[in-house]
Amino acid sequence: MSDKRDNALREQILKLKKERNAVILSHNYQRGEVQDTADFVGDSLELSQKAAKTDAEVIVFCGVHFMAETAAILNPGKTVLLPDAGAGCPMANMITAEQLRQQKQKMPKATVVTYINSSAAVKAESDYCCTSANGVKIVGSIDNPEIIFVPDQYLGDFIAKRTGKTLTLWPGYCPTHMRILPEDIIKRKQEHPKAKVVVHPECRPDVIALADEALSTSGMIRYAARPDVQELVVGTEVEILHRLNKENPGKQFYAASKKAICPNMKKITLDKIAESLETMAPAITVPEEIRLRAKAAVDRMLAGV
Ligand code: 13P
Ligand code: SF4
């Protein structure tokens, strides 16, 4: 897309945003031009915190479905727009509410901790929600030897190792982070021997074992800003490099694997943002009975961080 067209669209979005009293929230994996048009760019935790506090009447969520749904859970009176209704998260679709109910029947005394990458119906069956930024803290605070963690087996394994707790894991995973392999990290380290390595906890355990730190996306942004970090290998979705480069001129960032692209995150474009503000669609809603139960799990997370 040309800069001229981008600028025209950005102006149109700005105008519509004012008319609608809207705020635009963007995840760190969104296209560069979408990040640059947003009011706030962040990780899942920061975005849900922003969504919980906003005074705007309309939230345009540039991310994937579960993120917009979380904003809708927290804001019953507001309109939450997801500019492409087909922007889903395959990991979130790897467990249904019925499957979680069956697992709970097998372990009736267990506490259920659910990664925010899940549907509202699954959150409604859960005691706590968590993100990659606070999973260790949330699980660490639970005084129950039986904990079910869904749906990401790799984040769950990471949290189990960090807390020393035994978690019953669900076999979900992120197809994008699965593309980052141990040999990619080894190769990048050989190419850039002075670089530090950060990876997302959705990565495979053998990838996490090779990194200096496993962090949420905004955790990586903060790590990159440290004065002792000049070169960084980044094991997560490649678009995070847009923000890393923008905020850290002079530092060098290398994608662990250029194959780590989340096609769903790329579905949101400036055209679709403008169109959704124009038509006020697609709007994401959650049935009230599910919303209230899901909100309890999300509120427990927000209160604990
Ligand atoms: P963060 O919460 O770290 O931004 O991660 C969200 C996500 O979907 C990772 O794949
Ligand atoms: Fe889902 Fe993975 Fe995309 Fe994150 S990167 S939204 S977990 S598919």
PDB file of C-alpha atoms and ligand atoms in Angstrom:
ATOM      1  CA  MET A   1       0.000   0.000   0.000  1.00  0.00           C
ATOM      2  CA  SER A   2       1.347   3.460  -0.852  1.00  0.00           C
ATOM      3  CA  ASP A   3       2.188   5.991   1.887  1.00  0.00           C
ATOM      4  CA  LYS A   4      -0.244   8.434   0.262  1.00  0.00           C
ATOM      5  CA  ARG A   5      -3.129   5.975   0.495  1.00  0.00           C
ATOM      6  CA  ASP A   6      -2.123   5.036   4.072  1.00  0.00           C
ATOM      7  CA  ASN A   7      -2.163   8.704   5.074  1.00  0.00           C
ATOM      8  CA  ALA A   8      -5.569   9.298   3.489  1.00  0.00           C
ATOM      9  CA  LEU A   9      -6.987   6.258   5.284  1.00  0.00           C
ATOM     10  CA  ARG A  10      -5.409   7.342   8.548  1.00  0.00           C
ATOM     11  CA  GLU A  11      -7.076  10.754   8.258  1.00  0.00           C
ATOM     12  CA  GLN A  12     -10.418   9.124   7.524  1.00  0.00           C
ATOM     13  CA  ILE A  13      -9.990   6.832  10.549  1.00  0.00           C
ATOM     14  CA  LEU A  14      -9.074   9.768  12.791  1.00  0.00           C
ATOM     15  CA  LYS A  15     -12.175  11.682  11.700  1.00  0.00           C
ATOM     16  CA  LEU A  16     -14.493   8.693  12.211  1.00  0.00           C
ATOM     17  CA  LYS A  17     -12.838   7.930  15.543  1.00  0.00           C
ATOM     18  CA  LYS A  18     -13.745  11.399  16.845  1.00  0.00           C
ATOM     19  CA  GLU A  19     -17.315  11.183  15.511  1.00  0.00           C
ATOM     20  CA  ARG A  20     -17.853   7.797  17.144  1.00  0.00           C
ATOM     21  CA  ASN A  21     -15.952   8.564  20.366  1.00  0.00           C
ATOM     22  CA  ALA A  22     -13.826   5.480  19.681  1.00  0.00           C
ATOM     23  CA  VAL A  23     -10.473   4.225  20.915  1.00  0.00           C
ATOM     24  CA  ILE A  24      -8.253   1.994  18.747  1.00  0.00           C
ATOM     25  CA  LEU A  25      -6.343  -0.745  20.560  1.00  0.00           C
ATOM     26  CA  SER A  26      -3.704  -2.797  18.734  1.00  0.00           C
ATOM     27  CA  HIS A  27      -1.805  -5.932  19.641  1.00  0.00           C
ATOM     28  CA  ASN A  28       1.985  -5.983  19.160  1.00  0.00           C
ATOM     29  CA  TYR A  29       1.573  -8.454  16.222  1.00  0.00           C
ATOM     30  CA  GLN A  30      -0.566  -6.132  14.075  1.00  0.00           C
ATOM     31  CA  ARG A  31       0.686  -4.743  10.757  1.00  0.00           C
ATOM     32  CA  GLY A  32       3.027  -1.771  11.228  1.00  0.00           C
ATOM     33  CA  GLU A  33       0.582   0.714   9.706  1.00  0.00           C
ATOM     34  CA  VAL A  34      -2.185  -0.520  12.028  1.00  0.00           C
ATOM     35  CA  GLN A  35       0.068  -0.166  15.110  1.00  0.00           C
ATOM     36  CA  ASP A  36       0.955   3.363  13.959  1.00  0.00           C
ATOM     37  CA  THR A  37      -2.738   4.308  13.709  1.00  0.00           C
ATOM     38  CA  ALA A  38      -3.734   2.930  17.124  1.00  0.00           C
ATOM     39  CA  ASP A  39      -4.133   4.911  20.350  1.00  0.00           C
ATOM     40  CA  PHE A  40      -2.418   2.138  22.271  1.00  0.00           C
ATOM     41  CA  VAL A  41      -0.291  -0.882  21.296  1.00  0.00           C
ATOM     42  CA  GLY A  42       0.343  -3.654  23.808  1.00  0.00           C
ATOM     43  CA  ASP A  43       0.242  -7.266  24.939  1.00  0.00           C
ATOM     44  CA  SER A  44      -2.938  -9.141  25.913  1.00  0.00           C
ATOM     45  CA  LEU A  45      -2.750  -8.058  29.553  1.00  0.00           C
ATOM     46  CA  GLU A  46      -2.188  -4.380  28.792  1.00  0.00           C
ATOM     47  CA  LEU A  47      -4.951  -4.408  26.187  1.00  0.00           C
ATOM     48  CA  SER A  48      -7.465  -5.911  28.627  1.00  0.00           C
ATOM     49  CA  GLN A  49      -6.398  -3.370  31.268  1.00  0.00           C
ATOM     50  CA  LYS A  50      -6.919  -0.543  28.739  1.00  0.00           C
ATOM     51  CA  ALA A  51     -10.272  -1.996  27.683  1.00  0.00           C
ATOM     52  CA  ALA A  52     -11.357  -2.165  31.339  1.00  0.00           C
ATOM     53  CA  LYS A  53     -10.538   1.520  31.924  1.00  0.00           C
ATOM     54  CA  THR A  54     -11.492   3.317  28.706  1.00  0.00           C
ATOM     55  CA  ASP A  55     -14.071   6.140  28.676  1.00  0.00           C
ATOM     56  CA  ALA A  56     -14.620   5.745  24.918  1.00  0.00           C
ATOM     57  CA  GLU A  57     -18.025   4.488  23.763  1.00  0.00           C
ATOM     58  CA  VAL A  58     -16.553   2.347  20.986  1.00  0.00           C
ATOM     59  CA  ILE A  59     -13.492   0.072  21.157  1.00  0.00           C
ATOM     60  CA  VAL A  60     -11.928  -0.877  17.819  1.00  0.00           C
ATOM     61  CA  PHE A  61      -9.924  -3.987  18.569  1.00  0.00           C
ATOM     62  CA  CYS A  62      -7.038  -4.649  16.202  1.00  0.00           C
ATOM     63  CA  GLY A  63      -6.153  -8.166  17.231  1.00  0.00           C
ATOM     64  CA  VAL A  64      -7.917 -11.523  17.205  1.00  0.00           C
ATOM     65  CA  HIS A  65     -11.409 -12.582  18.284  1.00  0.00           C
ATOM     66  CA  PHE A  66     -10.683 -13.616  21.894  1.00  0.00           C
ATOM     67  CA  MET A  67      -9.105 -10.204  22.556  1.00  0.00           C
ATOM     68  CA  ALA A  68     -12.170  -8.318  21.284  1.00  0.00           C
ATOM     69  CA  GLU A  69     -14.382 -10.736  23.233  1.00  0.00           C
ATOM     70  CA  THR A  70     -12.433  -9.977  26.430  1.00  0.00           C
ATOM     71  CA  ALA A  71     -13.033  -6.253  25.813  1.00  0.00           C
ATOM     72  CA  ALA A  72     -16.761  -7.024  25.361  1.00  0.00           C
ATOM     73  CA  ILE A  73     -16.775  -9.078  28.597  1.00  0.00           C
ATOM     74  CA  LEU A  74     -15.394  -6.055  30.460  1.00  0.00           C
ATOM     75  CA  ASN A  75     -17.572  -3.405  28.754  1.00  0.00           C
ATOM     76  CA  PRO A  76     -21.218  -4.488  28.485  1.00  0.00           C
ATOM     77  CA  GLY A  77     -22.494  -0.995  27.568  1.00  0.00           C
ATOM     78  CA  LYS A  78     -19.956  -0.350  24.816  1.00  0.00           C
ATOM     79  CA  THR A  79     -19.610  -1.347  21.180  1.00  0.00           C
ATOM     80  CA  VAL A  80     -16.559  -3.520  20.502  1.00  0.00           C
ATOM     81  CA  LEU A  81     -15.562  -3.736  16.844  1.00  0.00           C
ATOM     82  CA  LEU A  82     -13.258  -6.383  15.381  1.00  0.00           C
ATOM     83  CA  PRO A  83     -12.577  -5.037  11.856  1.00  0.00           C
ATOM     84  CA  ASP A  84     -12.388  -8.591  10.429  1.00  0.00           C
ATOM     85  CA  ALA A  85     -14.774 -11.040  12.107  1.00  0.00           C
ATOM     86  CA  GLY A  86     -12.711 -13.917  10.699  1.00  0.00           C
ATOM     87  CA  ALA A  87      -9.599 -12.999  12.695  1.00  0.00           C
ATOM     88  CA  GLY A  88      -9.602 -15.943  15.106  1.00  0.00           C
ATOM     89  CA  CYS A  89      -6.950 -17.677  17.176  1.00  0.00           C
ATOM     90  CA  PRO A  90      -6.532 -21.372  16.317  1.00  0.00           C
ATOM     91  CA  MET A  91      -5.241 -22.105  19.819  1.00  0.00           C
ATOM     92  CA  ALA A  92      -8.368 -20.598  21.388  1.00  0.00           C
ATOM     93  CA  ASN A  93     -10.438 -22.980  19.245  1.00  0.00           C
ATOM     94  CA  MET A  94      -8.569 -26.048  20.569  1.00  0.00           C
ATOM     95  CA  ILE A  95     -10.874 -26.373  23.600  1.00  0.00           C
ATOM     96  CA  THR A  96     -14.654 -26.002  23.901  1.00  0.00           C
ATOM     97  CA  ALA A  97     -16.698 -25.261  27.021  1.00  0.00           C
ATOM     98  CA  GLU A  98     -18.100 -28.810  26.869  1.00  0.00           C
ATOM     99  CA  GLN A  99     -14.595 -30.326  26.783  1.00  0.00           C
ATOM    100  CA  LEU A 100     -13.578 -28.235  29.800  1.00  0.00           C
ATOM    101  CA  ARG A 101     -16.748 -29.271  31.683  1.00  0.00           C
ATOM    102  CA  GLN A 102     -15.824 -32.925  31.072  1.00  0.00           C
ATOM    103  CA  GLN A 103     -12.269 -32.323  32.347  1.00  0.00           C
ATOM    104  CA  LYS A 104     -13.678 -30.611  35.472  1.00  0.00           C
ATOM    105  CA  GLN A 105     -15.925 -33.633  36.119  1.00  0.00           C
ATOM    106  CA  LYS A 106     -12.803 -35.824  36.163  1.00  0.00           C
ATOM    107  CA  MET A 107     -11.142 -33.439  38.690  1.00  0.00           C
ATOM    108  CA  PRO A 108     -13.986 -31.875  40.723  1.00  0.00           C
ATOM    109  CA  LYS A 109     -11.659 -30.350  43.356  1.00  0.00           C
ATOM    110  CA  ALA A 110      -9.328 -28.685  40.855  1.00  0.00           C
ATOM    111  CA  THR A 111      -8.915 -24.944  40.286  1.00  0.00           C
ATOM    112  CA  VAL A 112      -9.188 -24.033  36.597  1.00  0.00           C
ATOM    113  CA  VAL A 113      -6.753 -21.476  35.165  1.00  0.00           C
ATOM    114  CA  THR A 114      -7.478 -20.484  31.571  1.00  0.00           C
ATOM    115  CA  TYR A 115      -5.143 -18.638  29.247  1.00  0.00           C
ATOM    116  CA  ILE A 116      -6.770 -15.481  27.885  1.00  0.00           C
ATOM    117  CA  ASN A 117      -6.378 -17.097  24.412  1.00  0.00           C
ATOM    118  CA  SER A 118      -9.747 -18.845  24.824  1.00  0.00           C
ATOM    119  CA  SER A 119     -13.427 -18.251  24.081  1.00  0.00           C
ATOM    120  CA  ALA A 120     -15.757 -16.438  26.490  1.00  0.00           C
ATOM    121  CA  ALA A 121     -17.644 -19.739  26.980  1.00  0.00           C
ATOM    122  CA  VAL A 122     -14.421 -21.436  28.148  1.00  0.00           C
ATOM    123  CA  LYS A 123     -13.534 -18.490  30.415  1.00  0.00           C
ATOM    124  CA  ALA A 124     -17.033 -18.827  31.910  1.00  0.00           C
ATOM    125  CA  GLU A 125     -16.096 -22.370  33.065  1.00  0.00           C
ATOM    126  CA  SER A 126     -12.879 -21.115  34.700  1.00  0.00           C
ATOM    127  CA  ASP A 127     -11.811 -19.846  38.117  1.00  0.00           C
ATOM    128  CA  TYR A 128      -8.987 -17.627  36.859  1.00  0.00           C
ATOM    129  CA  CYS A 129      -7.921 -16.158  33.570  1.00  0.00           C
ATOM    130  CA  CYS A 130      -4.231 -15.383  32.923  1.00  0.00           C
ATOM    131  CA  THR A 131      -1.944 -14.088  30.188  1.00  0.00           C
ATOM    132  CA  SER A 132       1.666 -14.937  29.397  1.00  0.00           C
ATOM    133  CA  ALA A 133       2.650 -11.853  31.466  1.00  0.00           C
ATOM    134  CA  ASN A 134       1.042 -12.978  34.733  1.00  0.00           C
ATOM    135  CA  GLY A 135       0.516 -16.760  34.486  1.00  0.00           C
ATOM    136  CA  VAL A 136       3.399 -17.553  36.864  1.00  0.00           C
ATOM    137  CA  LYS A 137       2.089 -15.073  39.465  1.00  0.00           C
ATOM    138  CA  ILE A 138      -1.538 -16.236  39.213  1.00  0.00           C
ATOM    139  CA  VAL A 139      -0.764 -19.963  39.363  1.00  0.00           C
ATOM    140  CA  GLY A 140       1.849 -19.361  42.081  1.00  0.00           C
ATOM    141  CA  SER A 141      -0.821 -17.756  44.272  1.00  0.00           C
ATOM    142  CA  ILE A 142      -3.268 -20.685  44.083  1.00  0.00           C
ATOM    143  CA  ASP A 143      -3.366 -22.841  47.211  1.00  0.00           C
ATOM    144  CA  ASN A 144      -4.684 -26.065  45.677  1.00  0.00           C
ATOM    145  CA  PRO A 145      -2.574 -29.071  44.670  1.00  0.00           C
ATOM    146  CA  GLU A 146      -4.936 -29.756  41.747  1.00  0.00           C
ATOM    147  CA  ILE A 147      -4.850 -27.186  38.937  1.00  0.00           C
ATOM    148  CA  ILE A 148      -6.195 -27.611  35.422  1.00  0.00           C
ATOM    149  CA  PHE A 149      -4.494 -25.299  32.894  1.00  0.00           C
ATOM    150  CA  VAL A 150      -6.000 -24.776  29.411  1.00  0.00           C
ATOM    151  CA  PRO A 151      -5.541 -24.542  26.468  1.00  0.00           C
ATOM    152  CA  ASP A 152      -1.783 -23.938  25.869  1.00  0.00           C
ATOM    153  CA  GLN A 153       0.317 -26.931  26.883  1.00  0.00           C
ATOM    154  CA  TYR A 154       3.585 -25.014  26.377  1.00  0.00           C
ATOM    155  CA  LEU A 155       2.679 -21.945  28.434  1.00  0.00           C
ATOM    156  CA  GLY A 156       1.314 -24.419  31.011  1.00  0.00           C
ATOM    157  CA  ASP A 157       4.596 -26.373  31.029  1.00  0.00           C
ATOM    158  CA  PHE A 158       6.560 -23.117  31.409  1.00  0.00           C
ATOM    159  CA  ILE A 159       4.371 -22.026  34.354  1.00  0.00           C
ATOM    160  CA  ALA A 160       4.646 -25.484  35.984  1.00  0.00           C
ATOM    161  CA  LYS A 161       8.450 -25.338  35.788  1.00  0.00           C
ATOM    162  CA  ARG A 162       8.607 -21.754  37.139  1.00  0.00           C
ATOM    163  CA  THR A 163       6.199 -22.368  40.029  1.00  0.00           C
ATOM    164  CA  GLY A 164       7.238 -25.945  40.843  1.00  0.00           C
ATOM    165  CA  LYS A 165       3.541 -26.918  40.702  1.00  0.00           C
ATOM    166  CA  THR A 166       2.005 -29.888  38.946  1.00  0.00           C
ATOM    167  CA  LEU A 167      -0.544 -28.737  36.394  1.00  0.00           C
ATOM    168  CA  THR A 168      -2.956 -30.872  34.400  1.00  0.00           C
ATOM    169  CA  LEU A 169      -2.375 -29.558  30.883  1.00  0.00           C
ATOM    170  CA  TRP A 170      -4.598 -29.457  27.811  1.00  0.00           C
ATOM    171  CA  PRO A 171      -2.880 -30.362  24.502  1.00  0.00           C
ATOM    172  CA  GLY A 172      -3.437 -26.973  22.803  1.00  0.00           C
ATOM    173  CA  TYR A 173      -0.667 -25.007  21.108  1.00  0.00           C
ATOM    174  CA  CYS A 174      -0.021 -21.979  18.913  1.00  0.00           C
ATOM    175  CA  PRO A 175       0.703 -22.997  15.283  1.00  0.00           C
ATOM    176  CA  THR A 176       2.690 -19.769  14.747  1.00  0.00           C
ATOM    177  CA  HIS A 177       5.070 -20.280  17.683  1.00  0.00           C
ATOM    178  CA  MET A 178       5.413 -23.988  16.799  1.00  0.00           C
ATOM    179  CA  ARG A 179       7.231 -22.833  13.652  1.00  0.00           C
ATOM    180  CA  ILE A 180      10.150 -21.596  15.763  1.00  0.00           C
ATOM    181  CA  LEU A 181      12.544 -24.536  16.141  1.00  0.00           C
ATOM    182  CA  PRO A 182      15.590 -25.117  18.378  1.00  0.00           C
ATOM    183  CA  GLU A 183      17.815 -25.131  15.268  1.00  0.00           C
ATOM    184  CA  ASP A 184      16.585 -21.617  14.416  1.00  0.00           C
ATOM    185  CA  ILE A 185      17.763 -20.309  17.806  1.00  0.00           C
ATOM    186  CA  ILE A 186      21.093 -22.142  17.503  1.00  0.00           C
ATOM    187  CA  LYS A 187      21.641 -20.677  14.023  1.00  0.00           C
ATOM    188  CA  ARG A 188      20.742 -17.103  15.083  1.00  0.00           C
ATOM    189  CA  LYS A 189      23.115 -17.406  18.082  1.00  0.00           C
ATOM    190  CA  GLN A 190      25.929 -18.483  15.733  1.00  0.00           C
ATOM    191  CA  GLU A 191      25.184 -15.569  13.394  1.00  0.00           C
ATOM    192  CA  HIS A 192      24.941 -13.018  16.235  1.00  0.00           C
ATOM    193  CA  PRO A 193      27.102 -14.263  19.119  1.00  0.00           C
ATOM    194  CA  LYS A 194      26.688 -11.069  21.170  1.00  0.00           C
ATOM    195  CA  ALA A 195      22.896 -11.040  20.958  1.00  0.00           C
ATOM    196  CA  LYS A 196      20.576 -11.892  23.845  1.00  0.00           C
ATOM    197  CA  VAL A 197      17.679 -14.234  23.073  1.00  0.00           C
ATOM    198  CA  VAL A 198      14.060 -13.748  24.166  1.00  0.00           C
ATOM    199  CA  VAL A 199      11.214 -16.078  23.228  1.00  0.00           C
ATOM    200  CA  HIS A 200       7.495 -16.219  23.963  1.00  0.00           C
ATOM    201  CA  PRO A 201       6.346 -18.850  26.491  1.00  0.00           C
ATOM    202  CA  GLU A 202       4.050 -20.252  23.766  1.00  0.00           C
ATOM    203  CA  CYS A 203       7.238 -21.662  22.188  1.00  0.00           C
ATOM    204  CA  ARG A 204       8.217 -25.332  22.561  1.00  0.00           C
ATOM    205  CA  PRO A 205      10.100 -26.155  25.796  1.00  0.00           C
ATOM    206  CA  ASP A 206      13.276 -27.032  23.848  1.00  0.00           C
ATOM    207  CA  VAL A 207      13.179 -23.522  22.319  1.00  0.00           C
ATOM    208  CA  ILE A 208      12.546 -21.849  25.694  1.00  0.00           C
ATOM    209  CA  ALA A 209      15.510 -23.785  27.151  1.00  0.00           C
ATOM    210  CA  LEU A 210      17.855 -22.060  24.665  1.00  0.00           C
ATOM    211  CA  ALA A 211      16.674 -18.501  25.468  1.00  0.00           C
ATOM    212  CA  ASP A 212      17.871 -15.961  28.036  1.00  0.00           C
ATOM    213  CA  GLU A 213      14.251 -15.113  28.915  1.00  0.00           C
ATOM    214  CA  ALA A 214      10.704 -16.214  28.037  1.00  0.00           C
ATOM    215  CA  LEU A 215       8.484 -13.115  28.087  1.00  0.00           C
ATOM    216  CA  SER A 216       5.117 -11.773  26.959  1.00  0.00           C
ATOM    217  CA  THR A 217       5.280  -9.508  23.904  1.00  0.00           C
ATOM    218  CA  SER A 218       5.363  -6.319  25.987  1.00  0.00           C
ATOM    219  CA  GLY A 219       7.839  -7.999  28.340  1.00  0.00           C
ATOM    220  CA  MET A 220      10.077  -8.300  25.258  1.00  0.00           C
ATOM    221  CA  ILE A 221       9.560  -4.596  24.467  1.00  0.00           C
ATOM    222  CA  ARG A 222      10.707  -3.671  27.997  1.00  0.00           C
ATOM    223  CA  TYR A 223      13.660  -6.101  27.840  1.00  0.00           C
ATOM    224  CA  ALA A 224      14.804  -4.576  24.524  1.00  0.00           C
ATOM    225  CA  ALA A 225      14.847  -1.083  26.080  1.00  0.00           C
ATOM    226  CA  ARG A 226      17.465  -2.127  28.673  1.00  0.00           C
ATOM    227  CA  PRO A 227      20.776  -0.326  28.171  1.00  0.00           C
ATOM    228  CA  ASP A 228      22.740  -3.607  28.318  1.00  0.00           C
ATOM    229  CA  VAL A 229      20.750  -5.015  25.370  1.00  0.00           C
ATOM    230  CA  GLN A 230      22.114  -3.874  21.985  1.00  0.00           C
ATOM    231  CA  GLU A 231      21.326  -6.951  19.862  1.00  0.00           C
ATOM    232  CA  LEU A 232      18.350  -9.220  20.368  1.00  0.00           C
ATOM    233  CA  VAL A 233      17.095 -12.433  18.778  1.00  0.00           C
ATOM    234  CA  VAL A 234      13.309 -12.405  19.084  1.00  0.00           C
ATOM    235  CA  GLY A 235      11.360 -15.668  19.177  1.00  0.00           C
ATOM    236  CA  THR A 236       7.790 -14.624  18.531  1.00  0.00           C
ATOM    237  CA  GLU A 237       5.532 -13.331  15.739  1.00  0.00           C
ATOM    238  CA  VAL A 238       7.694 -11.295  13.365  1.00  0.00           C
ATOM    239  CA  GLU A 239       5.638  -8.073  13.364  1.00  0.00           C
ATOM    240  CA  ILE A 240       6.855  -7.240  16.878  1.00  0.00           C
ATOM    241  CA  LEU A 241      10.046  -6.095  15.138  1.00  0.00           C
ATOM    242  CA  HIS A 242       8.135  -3.039  13.863  1.00  0.00           C
ATOM    243  CA  ARG A 243       7.740  -1.657  17.382  1.00  0.00           C
ATOM    244  CA  LEU A 244      11.175  -2.855  18.550  1.00  0.00           C
ATOM    245  CA  ASN A 245      12.912  -1.049  15.675  1.00  0.00           C
ATOM    246  CA  LYS A 246      10.761   2.061  16.046  1.00  0.00           C
ATOM    247  CA  GLU A 247      11.393   2.420  19.785  1.00  0.00           C
ATOM    248  CA  ASN A 248      15.078   1.455  19.776  1.00  0.00           C
ATOM    249  CA  PRO A 249      16.972   3.243  17.003  1.00  0.00           C
ATOM    250  CA  GLY A 250      20.531   1.959  16.682  1.00  0.00           C
ATOM    251  CA  LYS A 251      19.808  -1.455  18.232  1.00  0.00           C
ATOM    252  CA  GLN A 252      19.692  -4.656  16.158  1.00  0.00           C
ATOM    253  CA  PHE A 253      16.755  -7.061  16.246  1.00  0.00           C
ATOM    254  CA  TYR A 254      16.649 -10.444  14.513  1.00  0.00           C
ATOM    255  CA  ALA A 255      13.567 -12.645  14.045  1.00  0.00           C
ATOM    256  CA  ALA A 256      14.290 -16.150  15.379  1.00  0.00           C
ATOM    257  CA  SER A 257      12.293 -17.456  12.407  1.00  0.00           C
ATOM    258  CA  LYS A 258      10.754 -15.442   9.577  1.00  0.00           C
ATOM    259  CA  LYS A 259       8.172 -18.241   9.348  1.00  0.00           C
ATOM    260  CA  ALA A 260       6.587 -17.140  12.644  1.00  0.00           C
ATOM    261  CA  ILE A 261       3.689 -15.229  11.091  1.00  0.00           C
ATOM    262  CA  CYS A 262       0.169 -15.263  12.534  1.00  0.00           C
ATOM    263  CA  PRO A 263      -2.115 -15.005   9.462  1.00  0.00           C
ATOM    264  CA  ASN A 264      -5.096 -14.057  11.623  1.00  0.00           C
ATOM    265  CA  MET A 265      -3.329 -11.040  13.097  1.00  0.00           C
ATOM    266  CA  LYS A 266      -2.654  -9.853   9.536  1.00  0.00           C
ATOM    267  CA  LYS A 267      -6.352  -9.836   8.595  1.00  0.00           C
ATOM    268  CA  ILE A 268      -6.858  -6.369  10.125  1.00  0.00           C
ATOM    269  CA  THR A 269      -6.012  -3.592   7.638  1.00  0.00           C
ATOM    270  CA  LEU A 270      -6.476   0.192   7.600  1.00  0.00           C
ATOM    271  CA  ASP A 271      -9.260  -0.243   5.010  1.00  0.00           C
ATOM    272  CA  LYS A 272     -11.135  -2.601   7.312  1.00  0.00           C
ATOM    273  CA  ILE A 273     -10.691  -0.311  10.336  1.00  0.00           C
ATOM    274  CA  ALA A 274     -12.173   2.614   8.367  1.00  0.00           C
ATOM    275  CA  GLU A 275     -15.024   0.452   7.103  1.00  0.00           C
ATOM    276  CA  SER A 276     -15.859  -0.919  10.520  1.00  0.00           C
ATOM    277  CA  LEU A 277     -15.951   2.587  12.044  1.00  0.00           C
ATOM    278  CA  GLU A 278     -18.203   3.651   9.172  1.00  0.00           C
ATOM    279  CA  THR A 279     -20.640   0.729   9.486  1.00  0.00           C
ATOM    280  CA  MET A 280     -20.132  -0.007  13.222  1.00  0.00           C
ATOM    281  CA  ALA A 281     -19.670  -3.673  12.321  1.00  0.00           C
ATOM    282  CA  PRO A 282     -18.605  -6.407  12.908  1.00  0.00           C
ATOM    283  CA  ALA A 283     -19.508  -5.908  16.575  1.00  0.00           C
ATOM    284  CA  ILE A 284     -18.488  -8.591  19.066  1.00  0.00           C
ATOM    285  CA  THR A 285     -21.059  -9.484  21.726  1.00  0.00           C
ATOM    286  CA  VAL A 286     -21.218 -12.098  24.482  1.00  0.00           C
ATOM    287  CA  PRO A 287     -24.490 -13.528  25.889  1.00  0.00           C
ATOM    288  CA  GLU A 288     -25.052 -11.970  29.341  1.00  0.00           C
ATOM    289  CA  GLU A 289     -25.109 -15.265  31.273  1.00  0.00           C
ATOM    290  CA  ILE A 290     -21.709 -16.258  29.813  1.00  0.00           C
ATOM    291  CA  ARG A 291     -20.332 -12.719  30.095  1.00  0.00           C
ATOM    292  CA  LEU A 292     -20.962 -12.511  33.849  1.00  0.00           C
ATOM    293  CA  ARG A 293     -19.247 -15.844  34.575  1.00  0.00           C
ATOM    294  CA  ALA A 294     -16.350 -15.099  32.220  1.00  0.00           C
ATOM    295  CA  LYS A 295     -15.946 -11.640  33.788  1.00  0.00           C
ATOM    296  CA  ALA A 296     -15.462 -13.191  37.228  1.00  0.00           C
ATOM    297  CA  ALA A 297     -12.405 -15.118  35.917  1.00  0.00           C
ATOM    298  CA  VAL A 298     -11.028 -12.042  34.081  1.00  0.00           C
ATOM    299  CA  ASP A 299     -11.629  -9.800  37.145  1.00  0.00           C
ATOM    300  CA  ARG A 300      -9.750 -12.270  39.369  1.00  0.00           C
ATOM    301  CA  MET A 301      -6.816 -11.955  36.956  1.00  0.00           C
ATOM    302  CA  LEU A 302      -6.950  -8.134  36.819  1.00  0.00           C
ATOM    303  CA  ALA A 303      -7.182  -7.927  40.635  1.00  0.00           C
ATOM    304  CA  GLY A 304      -4.101 -10.135  41.024  1.00  0.00           C
ATOM    305  CA  VAL A 305      -1.693  -8.085  38.867  1.00  0.00           C
TER     306      VAL A 305
HETATM  307  P1  13P B   1       0.972 -11.587  24.552  1.00  0.00           P
HETATM  308  O1  13P B   1      -0.049 -11.526  25.626  1.00  0.00           O
HETATM  309  O2  13P B   1       2.342 -11.900  25.053  1.00  0.00           O
HETATM  310  O3  13P B   1       0.963 -10.321  23.755  1.00  0.00           O
HETATM  311  O4  13P B   1       0.636 -12.790  23.575  1.00  0.00           O
HETATM  312  C1  13P B   1      -0.559 -12.909  22.875  1.00  0.00           C
HETATM  313  C2  13P B   1      -0.529 -13.954  21.853  1.00  0.00           C
HETATM  314  O5  13P B   1      -1.487 -14.250  21.199  1.00  0.00           O
HETATM  315  C3  13P B   1       0.731 -14.634  21.668  1.00  0.00           C
HETATM  316  O6  13P B   1       0.648 -15.463  20.587  1.00  0.00           O
HETATM  317 FE1  SF4 B   2      -3.267 -17.290  18.478  1.00  0.00          FE
HETATM  318 FE2  SF4 B   2      -0.728 -17.918  18.028  1.00  0.00          FE
HETATM  319 FE3  SF4 B   2      -1.860 -16.015  16.581  1.00  0.00          FE
HETATM  320 FE4  SF4 B   2      -1.283 -15.604  19.178  1.00  0.00          FE
HETATM  321  S1  SF4 B   2       0.153 -15.947  17.489  1.00  0.00           S
HETATM  322  S2  SF4 B   2      -3.176 -15.095  18.134  1.00  0.00           S
HETATM  323  S3  SF4 B   2      -1.706 -17.662  20.014  1.00  0.00           S
HETATM  324  S4  SF4 B   2      -2.417 -18.209  16.623  1.00  0.00           S
END
